[in-house]
mmCIF file of C-alpha atoms in Angstrom:
data_model
loop_
_atom_site.group_PDB
_atom_site.id
_atom_site.type_symbol
_atom_site.label_atom_id
_atom_site.label_comp_id
_atom_site.label_asym_id
_atom_site.label_seq_id
_atom_site.Cartn_x
_atom_site.Cartn_y
_atom_site.Cartn_z
ATOM 1 C CA MET D 429 0.000 0.000 0.000
ATOM 2 C CA THR D 430 1.408 3.411 -0.979
ATOM 3 C CA LYS D 431 2.150 5.704 1.940
ATOM 4 C CA PRO D 432 0.145 8.943 2.022
ATOM 5 C CA LEU D 433 1.874 12.061 0.766
ATOM 6 C CA SER D 434 3.357 14.486 3.253
ATOM 7 C CA LYS D 435 2.318 18.128 3.286
ATOM 8 C CA ASN D 436 5.648 19.066 1.681
ATOM 9 C CA MET D 437 5.082 16.584 -1.159
ATOM 10 C CA ILE D 438 1.545 17.858 -1.783
ATOM 11 C CA ASN D 439 2.740 21.474 -1.820
ATOM 12 C CA ALA D 440 5.553 20.523 -4.215
ATOM 13 C CA LEU D 441 3.122 18.828 -6.613
ATOM 14 C CA LEU D 442 0.780 21.807 -6.527
ATOM 15 C CA ALA D 443 3.684 24.149 -7.260
ATOM 16 C CA LEU D 444 4.807 21.974 -10.180
ATOM 17 C CA LYS D 445 1.263 21.750 -11.554
ATOM 18 C CA LYS D 446 0.769 25.519 -11.517
ATOM 19 C CA ALA D 447 4.304 26.485 -12.604
ATOM 20 C CA SER D 448 4.969 27.653 -16.153
ATOM 21 C CA GLU D 449 8.502 26.226 -16.012
ATOM 22 C CA THR D 450 10.367 23.419 -14.255
ATOM 23 C CA LEU D 451 10.951 24.022 -10.553
ATOM 24 C CA LYS D 452 13.847 22.702 -8.520
ATOM 25 C CA LEU D 453 12.707 20.715 -5.487
ATOM 26 C CA ASP D 454 14.746 19.746 -2.453
ATOM 27 C CA LYS D 455 16.418 16.342 -2.881
ATOM 28 C CA GLY D 456 14.319 14.483 -0.324
ATOM 29 C CA THR D 457 10.984 15.630 -1.681
ATOM 30 C CA ASN D 458 12.063 15.104 -5.284
ATOM 31 C CA LYS D 459 13.257 11.543 -4.554
ATOM 32 C CA ALA D 460 10.012 10.655 -2.773
ATOM 33 C CA LEU D 461 7.905 11.959 -5.662
ATOM 34 C CA VAL D 462 10.059 10.216 -8.293
ATOM 35 C CA ASN D 463 9.764 6.906 -6.399
ATOM 36 C CA ARG D 464 5.967 7.239 -6.466
ATOM 37 C CA GLY D 465 5.907 8.010 -10.201
ATOM 38 C CA LEU D 466 4.571 11.522 -9.584
ATOM 39 C CA VAL D 467 7.632 13.310 -10.955
ATOM 40 C CA ASP D 468 10.023 12.076 -13.660
ATOM 41 C CA SER D 469 13.819 11.981 -13.466
ATOM 42 C CA ASP D 470 14.027 15.436 -15.059
ATOM 43 C CA GLY D 471 11.865 16.994 -12.362
ATOM 44 C CA ASN D 472 8.720 17.292 -14.498
ATOM 45 C CA ILE D 473 5.346 16.388 -13.050
ATOM 46 C CA THR D 474 3.847 13.213 -14.584
ATOM 47 C CA LEU D 475 0.214 12.645 -15.556
ATOM 48 C CA LEU D 476 -0.274 10.678 -12.327
ATOM 49 C CA GLY D 477 1.339 13.495 -10.372
ATOM 50 C CA SER D 478 -0.856 16.075 -12.087
ATOM 51 C CA ILE D 479 -3.996 14.177 -11.128
ATOM 52 C CA LYS D 480 -2.743 13.713 -7.568
ATOM 53 C CA ALA D 481 -2.084 17.461 -7.314
ATOM 54 C CA MET D 482 -5.556 18.371 -8.583
ATOM 55 C CA GLU D 483 -7.182 16.071 -6.028
ATOM 56 C CA HIS D 484 -6.098 18.548 -3.346
ATOM 57 C CA LEU D 485 -7.539 21.652 -5.019
ATOM 58 C CA PRO D 486 -10.970 23.279 -4.565
ATOM 59 C CA LEU D 487 -13.609 22.501 -7.192
ATOM 60 C CA ARG D 488 -13.296 25.856 -8.965
ATOM 61 C CA GLU D 489 -9.528 25.462 -9.391
ATOM 62 C CA GLN D 490 -9.960 21.867 -10.581
ATOM 63 C CA CYS D 491 -12.396 23.005 -13.270
ATOM 64 C CA GLY D 492 -10.064 25.799 -14.322
ATOM 65 C CA LEU D 493 -7.093 23.484 -14.736
ATOM 66 C CA ILE D 494 -8.978 21.014 -16.925
ATOM 67 C CA SER D 495 -10.707 23.849 -18.836
ATOM 68 C CA ILE D 496 -14.354 23.119 -18.063
ATOM 69 C CA GLU D 497 -17.081 25.544 -17.030
ATOM 70 C CA LEU D 498 -18.356 25.612 -13.455
ATOM 71 C CA CYS D 499 -21.900 26.929 -12.985
ATOM 72 C CA THR D 500 -23.970 27.189 -9.815
ATOM 73 C CA SER D 501 -27.709 26.874 -9.316
ATOM 74 C CA PRO D 502 -30.020 27.116 -6.275
ATOM 75 C CA TRP D 503 -31.430 23.822 -5.059
ATOM 76 C CA GLU D 504 -34.646 23.558 -3.085
ATOM 77 C CA SER D 505 -35.949 20.156 -4.116
ATOM 78 C CA GLY D 506 -36.045 17.089 -1.931
ATOM 79 C CA SER D 507 -35.087 14.896 -4.912
ATOM 80 C CA SER D 508 -31.553 13.699 -5.602
ATOM 81 C CA PRO D 509 -29.212 16.324 -7.078
ATOM 82 C CA GLU D 510 -28.829 14.335 -10.301
ATOM 83 C CA MET D 511 -32.561 13.938 -10.874
ATOM 84 C CA TYR D 512 -33.193 17.571 -9.960
ATOM 85 C CA CYS D 513 -30.741 18.715 -12.640
ATOM 86 C CA TYR D 514 -31.894 16.150 -15.196
ATOM 87 C CA ASN D 515 -35.513 17.282 -14.839
ATOM 88 C CA ALA D 516 -34.448 20.917 -15.189
ATOM 89 C CA PHE D 517 -32.629 20.152 -18.455
ATOM 90 C CA ALA D 518 -35.581 18.059 -19.678
ATOM 91 C CA ARG D 519 -37.850 21.075 -19.229
ATOM 92 C CA GLU D 520 -35.471 22.979 -21.523
ATOM 93 C CA GLY D 521 -35.935 20.378 -24.264
ATOM 94 C CA TYR D 522 -32.938 18.132 -23.635
ATOM 95 C CA ILE D 523 -33.135 14.364 -24.140
ATOM 96 C CA GLY D 524 -30.701 12.398 -22.056
ATOM 97 C CA SER D 525 -29.723 9.943 -19.374
ATOM 98 C CA TYR D 526 -28.804 10.374 -15.728
ATOM 99 C CA CYS D 527 -26.815 7.161 -15.149
ATOM 100 C CA GLU D 528 -23.247 8.433 -15.583
ATOM 101 C CA GLY D 529 -21.498 6.375 -18.286
ATOM 102 C CA GLY D 530 -24.393 3.944 -18.637
ATOM 103 C CA GLY D 531 -25.905 5.822 -21.565
ATOM 104 C CA ILE D 532 -22.763 5.992 -23.692
ATOM 105 C CA GLY D 533 -21.743 2.487 -22.626
ATOM 106 C CA THR D 534 -25.059 0.969 -23.694
ATOM 107 C CA ALA D 535 -24.880 2.797 -27.027
ATOM 108 C CA ILE D 536 -21.393 1.406 -27.654
ATOM 109 C CA LYS D 537 -22.617 -2.107 -26.853
ATOM 110 C CA ALA D 538 -25.572 -1.672 -29.202
ATOM 111 C CA LEU D 539 -23.245 -0.655 -32.039
ATOM 112 C CA CYS D 540 -21.195 -3.832 -31.749
ATOM 113 C CA LEU D 541 -23.503 -6.367 -30.092
ATOM 114 C CA ASP D 542 -22.878 -9.082 -32.690
ATOM 115 C CA ALA D 543 -19.099 -8.758 -32.343
ATOM 116 C CA LEU D 544 -19.349 -8.737 -28.547
ATOM 117 C CA THR D 545 -21.451 -11.897 -28.712
ATOM 118 C CA GLU D 546 -18.794 -13.659 -30.780
ATOM 119 C CA ALA D 547 -16.088 -12.361 -28.414
ATOM 120 C CA SER D 548 -17.876 -13.756 -25.340
ATOM 121 C CA ILE D 549 -16.141 -16.627 -23.552
ATOM 122 C CA PHE D 550 -19.518 -18.416 -23.728
ATOM 123 C CA PHE D 551 -19.792 -18.213 -27.528
ATOM 124 C CA GLY D 552 -20.321 -21.719 -28.915
ATOM 125 C CA THR D 553 -21.241 -23.160 -25.509
ATOM 126 C CA CYS D 554 -24.554 -24.038 -23.896
ATOM 127 C CA ILE D 555 -24.545 -20.709 -22.037
ATOM 128 C CA ASP D 556 -26.252 -17.761 -23.744
ATOM 129 C CA ALA D 557 -23.414 -15.653 -25.176
ATOM 130 C CA ARG D 558 -25.857 -13.037 -26.482
ATOM 131 C CA GLU D 559 -27.209 -12.403 -23.006
ATOM 132 C CA ASP D 560 -23.647 -12.231 -21.681
ATOM 133 C CA ALA D 561 -22.846 -9.550 -24.274
ATOM 134 C CA CYS D 562 -25.979 -7.582 -23.348
ATOM 135 C CA LEU D 563 -25.247 -7.613 -19.635
ATOM 136 C CA LYS D 564 -21.477 -7.253 -19.605
ATOM 137 C CA GLY D 565 -20.203 -3.708 -19.180
ATOM 138 C CA VAL D 566 -18.051 -2.067 -21.852
ATOM 139 C CA ALA D 567 -15.160 -2.162 -19.369
ATOM 140 C CA GLY D 568 -14.919 -5.774 -20.582
ATOM 141 C CA LEU D 569 -13.321 -4.384 -23.754
ATOM 142 C CA SER D 570 -10.109 -4.046 -21.762
ATOM 143 C CA HIS D 571 -9.940 -7.852 -21.473
ATOM 144 C CA LEU D 572 -10.381 -8.637 -25.179
ATOM 145 C CA GLU D 573 -7.577 -9.988 -27.316
ATOM 146 C CA THR D 574 -6.362 -7.543 -29.965
ATOM 147 C CA GLU D 575 -8.010 -9.394 -32.863
ATOM 148 C CA LYS D 576 -11.414 -9.543 -31.160
ATOM 149 C CA LEU D 577 -11.161 -5.923 -30.065
ATOM 150 C CA GLU D 578 -10.467 -4.777 -33.626
ATOM 151 C CA LYS D 579 -13.571 -6.654 -34.853
ATOM 152 C CA VAL D 580 -15.632 -4.879 -32.205
ATOM 153 C CA LEU D 581 -14.246 -1.476 -33.193
ATOM 154 C CA LYS D 582 -14.822 -2.177 -36.876
ATOM 155 C CA GLN D 583 -18.461 -3.082 -36.285
ATOM 156 C CA ILE D 584 -19.014 0.167 -34.377
ATOM 157 C CA GLN D 585 -18.077 2.043 -37.553
ATOM 158 C CA GLU D 586 -20.281 -0.109 -39.807
ATOM 159 C CA THR D 587 -23.535 -0.632 -37.875
ATOM 160 C CA PRO D 588 -26.557 1.158 -39.436
ATOM 161 C CA LYS D 589 -29.050 3.012 -37.295
ATOM 162 C CA VAL D 590 -31.865 0.465 -37.621
ATOM 163 C CA LYS D 591 -29.654 -2.362 -36.390
ATOM 164 C CA TYR D 592 -28.254 -0.193 -33.604
ATOM 165 C CA LEU D 593 -31.707 0.745 -32.305
ATOM 166 C CA ALA D 594 -32.820 -2.886 -32.388
ATOM 167 C CA ALA D 595 -29.748 -3.909 -30.392
ATOM 168 C CA PHE D 596 -30.241 -1.042 -27.915
ATOM 169 C CA SER D 597 -33.847 -2.156 -27.402
ATOM 170 C CA GLU D 598 -32.658 -5.736 -26.873
ATOM 171 C CA ILE D 599 -30.121 -4.664 -24.262
ATOM 172 C CA ILE D 600 -32.511 -2.534 -22.206
ATOM 173 C CA SER D 601 -35.167 -5.266 -22.342
ATOM 174 C CA HIS D 602 -33.169 -7.006 -19.600
ATOM 175 C CA SER D 603 -34.645 -5.835 -16.299
ATOM 176 C CA VAL D 604 -31.259 -5.745 -14.605
ATOM 177 C CA ILE D 605 -30.070 -3.094 -17.078
ATOM 178 C CA HIS D 606 -32.791 -0.756 -15.785
ATOM 179 C CA GLU D 607 -31.526 -1.377 -12.251
ATOM 180 C CA TRP D 608 -27.936 -0.585 -13.228
ATOM 181 C CA HIS D 609 -28.702 2.218 -15.678
ATOM 182 C CA PRO D 610 -32.156 3.679 -14.964
ATOM 183 C CA GLY D 611 -33.900 5.965 -17.400
ATOM 184 C CA LEU D 612 -32.457 4.679 -20.687
ATOM 185 C CA SER D 613 -34.850 4.900 -23.629
ATOM 186 C CA ILE D 614 -34.984 4.375 -27.380
ATOM 187 C CA GLU D 615 -35.629 8.117 -27.753
ATOM 188 C CA PHE D 616 -32.283 8.783 -26.054
ATOM 189 C CA ALA D 617 -30.532 6.141 -28.183
ATOM 190 C CA ASP D 618 -31.958 7.651 -31.375
ATOM 191 C CA ALA D 619 -30.860 11.192 -30.468
ATOM 192 C CA LEU D 620 -27.408 9.987 -29.395
ATOM 193 C CA PHE D 621 -26.833 8.172 -32.693
ATOM 194 C CA ASP D 622 -27.608 11.343 -34.646
ATOM 195 C CA ALA D 623 -25.503 13.597 -32.398
ATOM 196 C CA VAL D 624 -22.307 11.518 -32.146
ATOM 197 C CA PRO D 625 -20.212 10.504 -35.183
ATOM 198 C CA LYS D 626 -19.343 6.810 -35.426
ATOM 199 C CA SER D 627 -15.669 7.751 -35.207
ATOM 200 C CA HIS D 628 -16.305 9.279 -31.778
ATOM 201 C CA PHE D 629 -17.994 6.120 -30.500
ATOM 202 C CA GLU D 630 -15.034 4.139 -31.811
ATOM 203 C CA ARG D 631 -12.508 6.465 -30.131
ATOM 204 C CA LEU D 632 -14.335 6.216 -26.813
ATOM 205 C CA ALA D 633 -14.493 2.429 -27.066
ATOM 206 C CA ARG D 634 -10.776 2.282 -27.817
ATOM 207 C CA TRP D 635 -10.011 4.534 -24.835
ATOM 208 C CA ILE D 636 -12.197 2.400 -22.550
ATOM 209 C CA SER D 637 -10.352 -0.708 -23.768
ATOM 210 C CA LYS D 638 -7.004 0.653 -22.516
ATOM 211 C CA ALA D 639 -7.835 0.207 -18.824
ATOM 212 C CA HIS D 640 -10.566 -1.433 -16.773
ATOM 213 C CA ASP D 641 -10.701 1.658 -14.537
ATOM 214 C CA HIS D 642 -11.887 3.756 -17.481
ATOM 215 C CA ARG D 643 -15.420 2.631 -16.646
ATOM 216 C CA ASN D 644 -15.398 5.127 -13.756
ATOM 217 C CA GLY D 645 -15.563 8.907 -13.508
ATOM 218 C CA TRP D 646 -18.120 9.622 -16.250
ATOM 219 C CA PRO D 647 -20.272 12.738 -15.796
ATOM 220 C CA ASP D 648 -23.695 12.237 -14.221
ATOM 221 C CA LEU D 649 -25.758 13.523 -17.141
ATOM 222 C CA THR D 650 -25.490 12.782 -20.860
ATOM 223 C CA LEU D 651 -27.683 15.281 -22.722
ATOM 224 C CA ILE D 652 -28.647 15.971 -26.339
ATOM 225 C CA LYS D 653 -30.445 18.979 -27.807
ATOM 226 C CA ASP D 654 -30.568 20.226 -31.401
ATOM 227 C CA GLY D 655 -28.172 17.461 -32.446
ATOM 228 C CA ARG D 656 -25.489 18.493 -29.948
ATOM 229 C CA LEU D 657 -24.102 16.357 -27.129
ATOM 230 C CA LYS D 658 -23.106 17.672 -23.722
ATOM 231 C CA PHE D 659 -22.043 16.109 -20.438
ATOM 232 C CA VAL D 660 -22.815 17.602 -17.024
ATOM 233 C CA GLU D 661 -21.287 16.556 -13.725
ATOM 234 C CA VAL D 662 -23.506 17.462 -10.779
ATOM 235 C CA LYS D 663 -21.897 18.546 -7.518
ATOM 236 C CA THR D 664 -23.136 19.823 -4.173
ATOM 237 C CA ARG D 665 -20.363 20.161 -1.602
ATOM 238 C CA ASP D 666 -17.768 17.739 -2.926
ATOM 239 C CA LYS D 667 -15.156 18.247 -5.633
ATOM 240 C CA LEU D 668 -13.955 16.206 -8.611
ATOM 241 C CA HIS D 669 -12.696 12.767 -7.663
ATOM 242 C CA ARG D 670 -9.598 11.053 -9.011
ATOM 243 C CA SER D 671 -11.525 9.006 -11.598
ATOM 244 C CA GLN D 672 -13.309 12.138 -12.835
ATOM 245 C CA LEU D 673 -9.980 13.945 -13.204
ATOM 246 C CA VAL D 674 -8.972 11.099 -15.542
ATOM 247 C CA THR D 675 -12.193 10.573 -17.501
ATOM 248 C CA ILE D 676 -13.395 14.148 -18.059
ATOM 249 C CA PRO D 677 -10.128 15.307 -19.709
ATOM 250 C CA ALA D 678 -10.217 12.098 -21.789
ATOM 251 C CA LEU D 679 -13.703 12.952 -23.092
ATOM 252 C CA ILE D 680 -12.444 16.378 -24.124
ATOM 253 C CA ARG D 681 -9.239 15.012 -25.634
ATOM 254 C CA GLU D 682 -10.760 12.055 -27.494
ATOM 255 C CA ILE D 683 -13.948 13.594 -28.933
ATOM 256 C CA GLY D 684 -13.825 17.299 -28.080
ATOM 257 C CA ALA D 685 -16.738 16.800 -25.688
ATOM 258 C CA ASP D 686 -18.669 19.682 -24.148
ATOM 259 C CA VAL D 687 -18.316 18.999 -20.408
ATOM 260 C CA SER D 688 -19.318 21.243 -17.533
ATOM 261 C CA VAL D 689 -19.911 21.052 -13.796
ATOM 262 C CA LEU D 690 -23.154 22.250 -12.240
ATOM 263 C CA GLN D 691 -22.861 22.882 -8.511
ATOM 264 C CA LEU D 692 -26.136 22.978 -6.593
ATOM 265 C CA VAL D 693 -26.344 25.349 -3.666
ATOM 266 C CA ARG D 694 -29.131 24.922 -1.152
ATOM 267 C CA ALA D 695 -31.275 28.034 -1.008
ATOM 268 C CA LYS D 696 -31.297 29.660 2.429
#
């Protein structure tokens, strides 16, 4: 288990993250950070170190460093913050989902359901490989052999809308999917298909396949209006977690996603 960082190490990482040029750290602190993979041998902060530094910053500074907008809104409802925000966007004409990465993940599965069925370890056995493909999360892409993964990615690019919608309907027909990812609908799937290029779905699937942990940290809301996709992370008092500091920049980097944070403030 990695030892927690000392105050000096945290301050050093924050200084490196905010600095416009390389800083010289004292030998002890530098060695400790290098040993943890937070700073490289040249004294530059690593990606892991950058994320670790941002974990210790207030929400507004986190949003500034990863270049996303932070908005605030009064909150008087007794409903959950996510549902409160989702309903507010729905009243503005947005179609969407409120199950974090469940919406995008189900769409990716629907685009390559046949390939995922053939890639299942149960394919050709007495166990239902199709059901396995429907229920398995897209994080399972990280376990596929290269050849099978490439077939999955190729099918994402080739699947027509009619086939995609049929597969999406098949996936959400499993009651357990509604428990894991509530609120998914064919209307959402239809709007998502029109708003997101196939190449973007493929890029997201490829990024997910690089690490099992990439299933975490997705924004709470996936929203579509007028053919445009946006993601919204809902916050109350907490700040962005480690997984969100990985996934949100990846969404921006991989597909140029519109991501923002909406912080709810209880009305006094």
